[in-house]
GROMACS .gro file of C-alpha atoms in nm:
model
  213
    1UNK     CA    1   2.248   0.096   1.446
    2UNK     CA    2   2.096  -0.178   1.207
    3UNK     CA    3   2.174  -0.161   0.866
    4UNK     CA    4   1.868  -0.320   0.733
    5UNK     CA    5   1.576  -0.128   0.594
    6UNK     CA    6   1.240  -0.248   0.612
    7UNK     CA    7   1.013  -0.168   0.342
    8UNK     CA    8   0.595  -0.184   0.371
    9UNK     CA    9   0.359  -0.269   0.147
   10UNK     CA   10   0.032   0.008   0.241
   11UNK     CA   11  -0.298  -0.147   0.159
   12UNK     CA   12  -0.352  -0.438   0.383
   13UNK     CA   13  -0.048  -0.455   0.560
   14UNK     CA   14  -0.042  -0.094   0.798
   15UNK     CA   15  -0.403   0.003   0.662
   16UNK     CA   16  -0.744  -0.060   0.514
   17UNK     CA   17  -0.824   0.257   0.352
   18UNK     CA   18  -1.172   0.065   0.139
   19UNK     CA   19  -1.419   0.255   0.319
   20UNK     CA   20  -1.294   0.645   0.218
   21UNK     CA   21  -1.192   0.511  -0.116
   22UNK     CA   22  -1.525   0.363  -0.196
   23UNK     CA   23  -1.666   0.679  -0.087
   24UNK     CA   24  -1.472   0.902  -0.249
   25UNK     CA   25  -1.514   0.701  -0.561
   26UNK     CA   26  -1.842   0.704  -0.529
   27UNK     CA   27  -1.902   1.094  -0.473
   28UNK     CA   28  -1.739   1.123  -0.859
   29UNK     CA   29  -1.940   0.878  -0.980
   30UNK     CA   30  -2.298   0.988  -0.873
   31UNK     CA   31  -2.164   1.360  -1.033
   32UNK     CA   32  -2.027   1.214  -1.302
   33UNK     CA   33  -2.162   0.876  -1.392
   34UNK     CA   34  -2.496   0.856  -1.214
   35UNK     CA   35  -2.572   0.549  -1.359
   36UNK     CA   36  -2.340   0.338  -1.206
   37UNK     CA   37  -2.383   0.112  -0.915
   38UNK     CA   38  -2.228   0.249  -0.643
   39UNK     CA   39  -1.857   0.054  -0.517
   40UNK     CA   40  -1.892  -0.137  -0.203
   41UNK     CA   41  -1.590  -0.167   0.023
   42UNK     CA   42  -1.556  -0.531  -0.079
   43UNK     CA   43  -1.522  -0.394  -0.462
   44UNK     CA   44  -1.244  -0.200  -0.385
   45UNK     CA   45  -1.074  -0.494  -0.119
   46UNK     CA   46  -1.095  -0.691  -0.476
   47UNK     CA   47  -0.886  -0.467  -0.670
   48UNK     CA   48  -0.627  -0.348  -0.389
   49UNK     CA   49  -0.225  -0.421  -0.463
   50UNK     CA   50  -0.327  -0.353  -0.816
   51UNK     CA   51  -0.212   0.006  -0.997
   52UNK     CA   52  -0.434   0.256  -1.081
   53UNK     CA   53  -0.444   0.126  -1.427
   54UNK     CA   54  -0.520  -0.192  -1.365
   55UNK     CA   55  -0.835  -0.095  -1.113
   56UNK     CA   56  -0.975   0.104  -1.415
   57UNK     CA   57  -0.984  -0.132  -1.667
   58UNK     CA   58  -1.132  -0.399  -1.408
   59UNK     CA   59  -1.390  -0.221  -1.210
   60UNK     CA   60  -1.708  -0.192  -1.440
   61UNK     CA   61  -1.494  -0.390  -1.687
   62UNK     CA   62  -1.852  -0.514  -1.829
   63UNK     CA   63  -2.004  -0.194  -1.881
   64UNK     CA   64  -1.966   0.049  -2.136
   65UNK     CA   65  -1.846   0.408  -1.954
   66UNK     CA   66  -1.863   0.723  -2.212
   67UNK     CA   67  -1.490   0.884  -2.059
   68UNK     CA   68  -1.392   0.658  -1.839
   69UNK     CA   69  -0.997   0.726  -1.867
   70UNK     CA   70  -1.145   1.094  -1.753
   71UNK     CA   71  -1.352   0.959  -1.516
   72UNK     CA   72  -1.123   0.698  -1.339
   73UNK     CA   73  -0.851   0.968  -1.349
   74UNK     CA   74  -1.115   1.177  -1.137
   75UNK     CA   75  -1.161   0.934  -0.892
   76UNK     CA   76  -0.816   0.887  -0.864
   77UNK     CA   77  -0.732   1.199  -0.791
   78UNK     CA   78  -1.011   1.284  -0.520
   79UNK     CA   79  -0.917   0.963  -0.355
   80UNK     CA   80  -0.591   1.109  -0.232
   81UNK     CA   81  -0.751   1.451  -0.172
   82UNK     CA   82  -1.032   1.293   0.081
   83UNK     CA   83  -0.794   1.047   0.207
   84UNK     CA   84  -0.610   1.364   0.361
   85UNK     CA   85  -0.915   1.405   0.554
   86UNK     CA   86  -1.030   1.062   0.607
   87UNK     CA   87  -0.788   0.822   0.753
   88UNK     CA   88  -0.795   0.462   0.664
   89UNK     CA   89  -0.831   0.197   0.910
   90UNK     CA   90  -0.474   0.209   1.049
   91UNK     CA   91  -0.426  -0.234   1.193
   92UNK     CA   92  -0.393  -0.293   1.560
   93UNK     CA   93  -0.047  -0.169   1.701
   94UNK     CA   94   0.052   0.069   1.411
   95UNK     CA   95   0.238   0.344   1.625
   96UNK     CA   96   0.352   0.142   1.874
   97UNK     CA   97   0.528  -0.106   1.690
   98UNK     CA   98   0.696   0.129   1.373
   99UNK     CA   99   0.821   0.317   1.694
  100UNK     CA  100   0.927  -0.002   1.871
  101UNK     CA  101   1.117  -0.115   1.550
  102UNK     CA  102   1.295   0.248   1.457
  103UNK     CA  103   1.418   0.228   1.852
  104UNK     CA  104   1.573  -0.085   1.749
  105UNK     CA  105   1.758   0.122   1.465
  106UNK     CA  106   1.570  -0.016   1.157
  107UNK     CA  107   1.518   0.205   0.833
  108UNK     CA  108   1.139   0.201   0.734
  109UNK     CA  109   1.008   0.320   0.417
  110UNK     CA  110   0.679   0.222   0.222
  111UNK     CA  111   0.638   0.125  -0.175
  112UNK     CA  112   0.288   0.065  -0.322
  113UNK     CA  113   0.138   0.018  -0.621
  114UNK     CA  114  -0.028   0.378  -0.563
  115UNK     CA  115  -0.131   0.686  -0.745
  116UNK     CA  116   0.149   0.960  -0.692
  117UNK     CA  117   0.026   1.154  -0.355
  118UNK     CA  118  -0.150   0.867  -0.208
  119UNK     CA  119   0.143   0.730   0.045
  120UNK     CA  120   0.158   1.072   0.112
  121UNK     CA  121  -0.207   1.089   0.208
  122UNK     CA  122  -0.157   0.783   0.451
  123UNK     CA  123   0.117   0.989   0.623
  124UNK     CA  124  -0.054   1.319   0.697
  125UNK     CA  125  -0.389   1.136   0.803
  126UNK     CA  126  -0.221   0.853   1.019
  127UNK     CA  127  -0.047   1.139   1.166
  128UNK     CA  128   0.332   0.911   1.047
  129UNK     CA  129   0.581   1.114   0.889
  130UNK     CA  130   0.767   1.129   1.135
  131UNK     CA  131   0.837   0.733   1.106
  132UNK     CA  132   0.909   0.674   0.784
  133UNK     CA  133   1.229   0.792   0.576
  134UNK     CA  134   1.138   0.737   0.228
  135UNK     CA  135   0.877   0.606   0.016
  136UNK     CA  136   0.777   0.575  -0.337
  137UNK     CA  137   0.444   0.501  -0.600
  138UNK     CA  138   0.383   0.321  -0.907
  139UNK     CA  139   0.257   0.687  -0.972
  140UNK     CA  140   0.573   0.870  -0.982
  141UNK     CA  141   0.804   0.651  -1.095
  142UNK     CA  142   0.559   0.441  -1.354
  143UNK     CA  143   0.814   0.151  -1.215
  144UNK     CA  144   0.744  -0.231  -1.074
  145UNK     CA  145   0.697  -0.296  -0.733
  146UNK     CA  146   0.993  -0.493  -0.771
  147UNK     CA  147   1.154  -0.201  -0.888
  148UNK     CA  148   1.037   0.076  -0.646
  149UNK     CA  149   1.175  -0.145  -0.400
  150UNK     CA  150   1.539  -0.169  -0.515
  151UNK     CA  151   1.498   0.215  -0.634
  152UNK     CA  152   1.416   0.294  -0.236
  153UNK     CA  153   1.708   0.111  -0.121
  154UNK     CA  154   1.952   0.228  -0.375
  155UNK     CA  155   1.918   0.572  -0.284
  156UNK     CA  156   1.884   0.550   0.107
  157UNK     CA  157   2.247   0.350   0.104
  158UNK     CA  158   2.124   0.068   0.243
  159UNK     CA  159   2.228  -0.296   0.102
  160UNK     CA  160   2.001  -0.532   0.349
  161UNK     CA  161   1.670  -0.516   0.373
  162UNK     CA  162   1.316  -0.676   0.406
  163UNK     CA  163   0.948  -0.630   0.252
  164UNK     CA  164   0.663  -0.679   0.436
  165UNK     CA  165   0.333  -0.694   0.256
  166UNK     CA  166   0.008  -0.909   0.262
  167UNK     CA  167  -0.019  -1.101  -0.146
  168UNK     CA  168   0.150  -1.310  -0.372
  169UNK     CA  169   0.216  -1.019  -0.582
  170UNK     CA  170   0.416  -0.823  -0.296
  171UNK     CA  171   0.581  -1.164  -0.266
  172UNK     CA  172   0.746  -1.187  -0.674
  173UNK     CA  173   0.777  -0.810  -0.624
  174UNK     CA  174   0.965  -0.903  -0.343
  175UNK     CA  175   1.176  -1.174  -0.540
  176UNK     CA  176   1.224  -0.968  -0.804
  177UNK     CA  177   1.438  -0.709  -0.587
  178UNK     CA  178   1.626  -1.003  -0.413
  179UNK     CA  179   1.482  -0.928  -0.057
  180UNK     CA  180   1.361  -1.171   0.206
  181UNK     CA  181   0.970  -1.132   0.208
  182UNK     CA  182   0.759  -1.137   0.529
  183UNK     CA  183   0.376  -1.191   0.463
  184UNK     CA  184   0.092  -1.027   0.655
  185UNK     CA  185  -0.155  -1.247   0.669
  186UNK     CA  186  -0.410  -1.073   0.847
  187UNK     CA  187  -0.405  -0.882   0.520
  188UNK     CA  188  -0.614  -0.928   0.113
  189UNK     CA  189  -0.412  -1.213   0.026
  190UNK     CA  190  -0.185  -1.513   0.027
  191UNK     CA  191   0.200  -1.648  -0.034
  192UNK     CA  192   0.365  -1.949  -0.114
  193UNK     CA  193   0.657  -2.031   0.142
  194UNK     CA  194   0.751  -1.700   0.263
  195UNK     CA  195   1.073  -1.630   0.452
  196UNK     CA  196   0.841  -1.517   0.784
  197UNK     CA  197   0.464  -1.493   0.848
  198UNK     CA  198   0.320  -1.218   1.079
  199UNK     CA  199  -0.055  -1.240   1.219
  200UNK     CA  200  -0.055  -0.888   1.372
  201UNK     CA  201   0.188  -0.620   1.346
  202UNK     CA  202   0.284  -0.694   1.681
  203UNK     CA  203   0.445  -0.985   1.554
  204UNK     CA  204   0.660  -0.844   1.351
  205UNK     CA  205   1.004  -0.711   1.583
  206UNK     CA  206   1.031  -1.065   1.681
  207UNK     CA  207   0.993  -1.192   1.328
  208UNK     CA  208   1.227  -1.003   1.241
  209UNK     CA  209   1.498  -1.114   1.454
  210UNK     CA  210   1.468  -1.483   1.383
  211UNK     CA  211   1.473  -1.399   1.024
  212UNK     CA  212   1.806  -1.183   1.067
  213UNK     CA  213   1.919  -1.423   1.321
   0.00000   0.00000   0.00000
């Protein structure tokens, strides 16, 4: 058995969930603030890897919203009820290779910068408990990414590990909890010198090993 656990970022790096999420969003908003534009799916790719209090005070950050802490908190929590039902864009090669690289023995887990419920979400619609052993949110735990990370590997006993994720923010988050970092860059964003670069998820078992190796 490895003893390394690999930990995933969500958004951009095993799905694009911007199309239900702008919807969903945008069901509360024509109910609740009719006057707003409605979000487009390249709003919401502009705010993802952020935490659900940073994506309030930035979308609409110009206009003035009567409730919007009620309103955002709405949206928030509908997202994760309609993602239940609506399943992100899962990226090429999902199932095949989180199966390929638990075969090989490796931990998996997820951390985001989520709402509490919303990794769950991705794991009922995906159809992929059954792959990962832990997780945890910015939600739950109010924590850094950083954080979450080292809080994840604490408590599944495991001293090695990697993240995977897709911007520069994964990447510090990454530093900060003294793992190697491997950047999906078929993903929202960049890094600066990262231990391993992946194209497609594909790539990654093979990544993997060189980086180990």
């Amino acid at each position: 058995m490895k003893d390394t656990l690999l930990i995933f970022d969500l958004d951009g790096t095993l799905w694009d969930s911007a199309g239900p999420v702008a919807e969903s969003w945008n069901e509360v908003f024509q109910r609740e603030a009719p006057g707003l534009p409605l979000l487009t799916i390249d709003d919401i790719h502009s705010v993802m890897g952020m935490t659900m209090k940073e994506i309030g005070e930035t979308l609409y950050a110009d206009r003035i919203i009567p409730n919007r802490e009620a309103i955002f908190d709405q949206c928030c929590n509908y997202e994760v009820e309609y993602l239940y039902s609506h399943c992100g864009t899962l990226y090429p090669d999902f199932r095949s290779t989180m199966e390929a690289l638990k075969k090989e023995g490796y931990g998996l887990a997820v951390v985001s910068n989520c709402q509490t419920g919303y990794v769950a979400a991705f794991l009922a619609s995906s159809g992929a408990s059954d792959l990962f052993l832990d997780y945890e949110e910015w939600g739950r735990t109010g924590l850094s990414k950083g954080e979450n990370i080292r809080l994840v590997m604490d408590r599944n006993g495991y001293t090695k590990g990697i993240y995977i994720g897709d911007t520069k923010k994964d990447q510090e988050a990454t530093l900060q909890a003294g793992l190697p970092f491997i950047h999906a860059a078929y993903g929202f964003g960049k890094s600066v010198n990262p231990d391993g670069v992946i194209h497609s998820l594909s790539e990654l078992p093979s990544v993997i090993k060189n980086l180990l190796n």
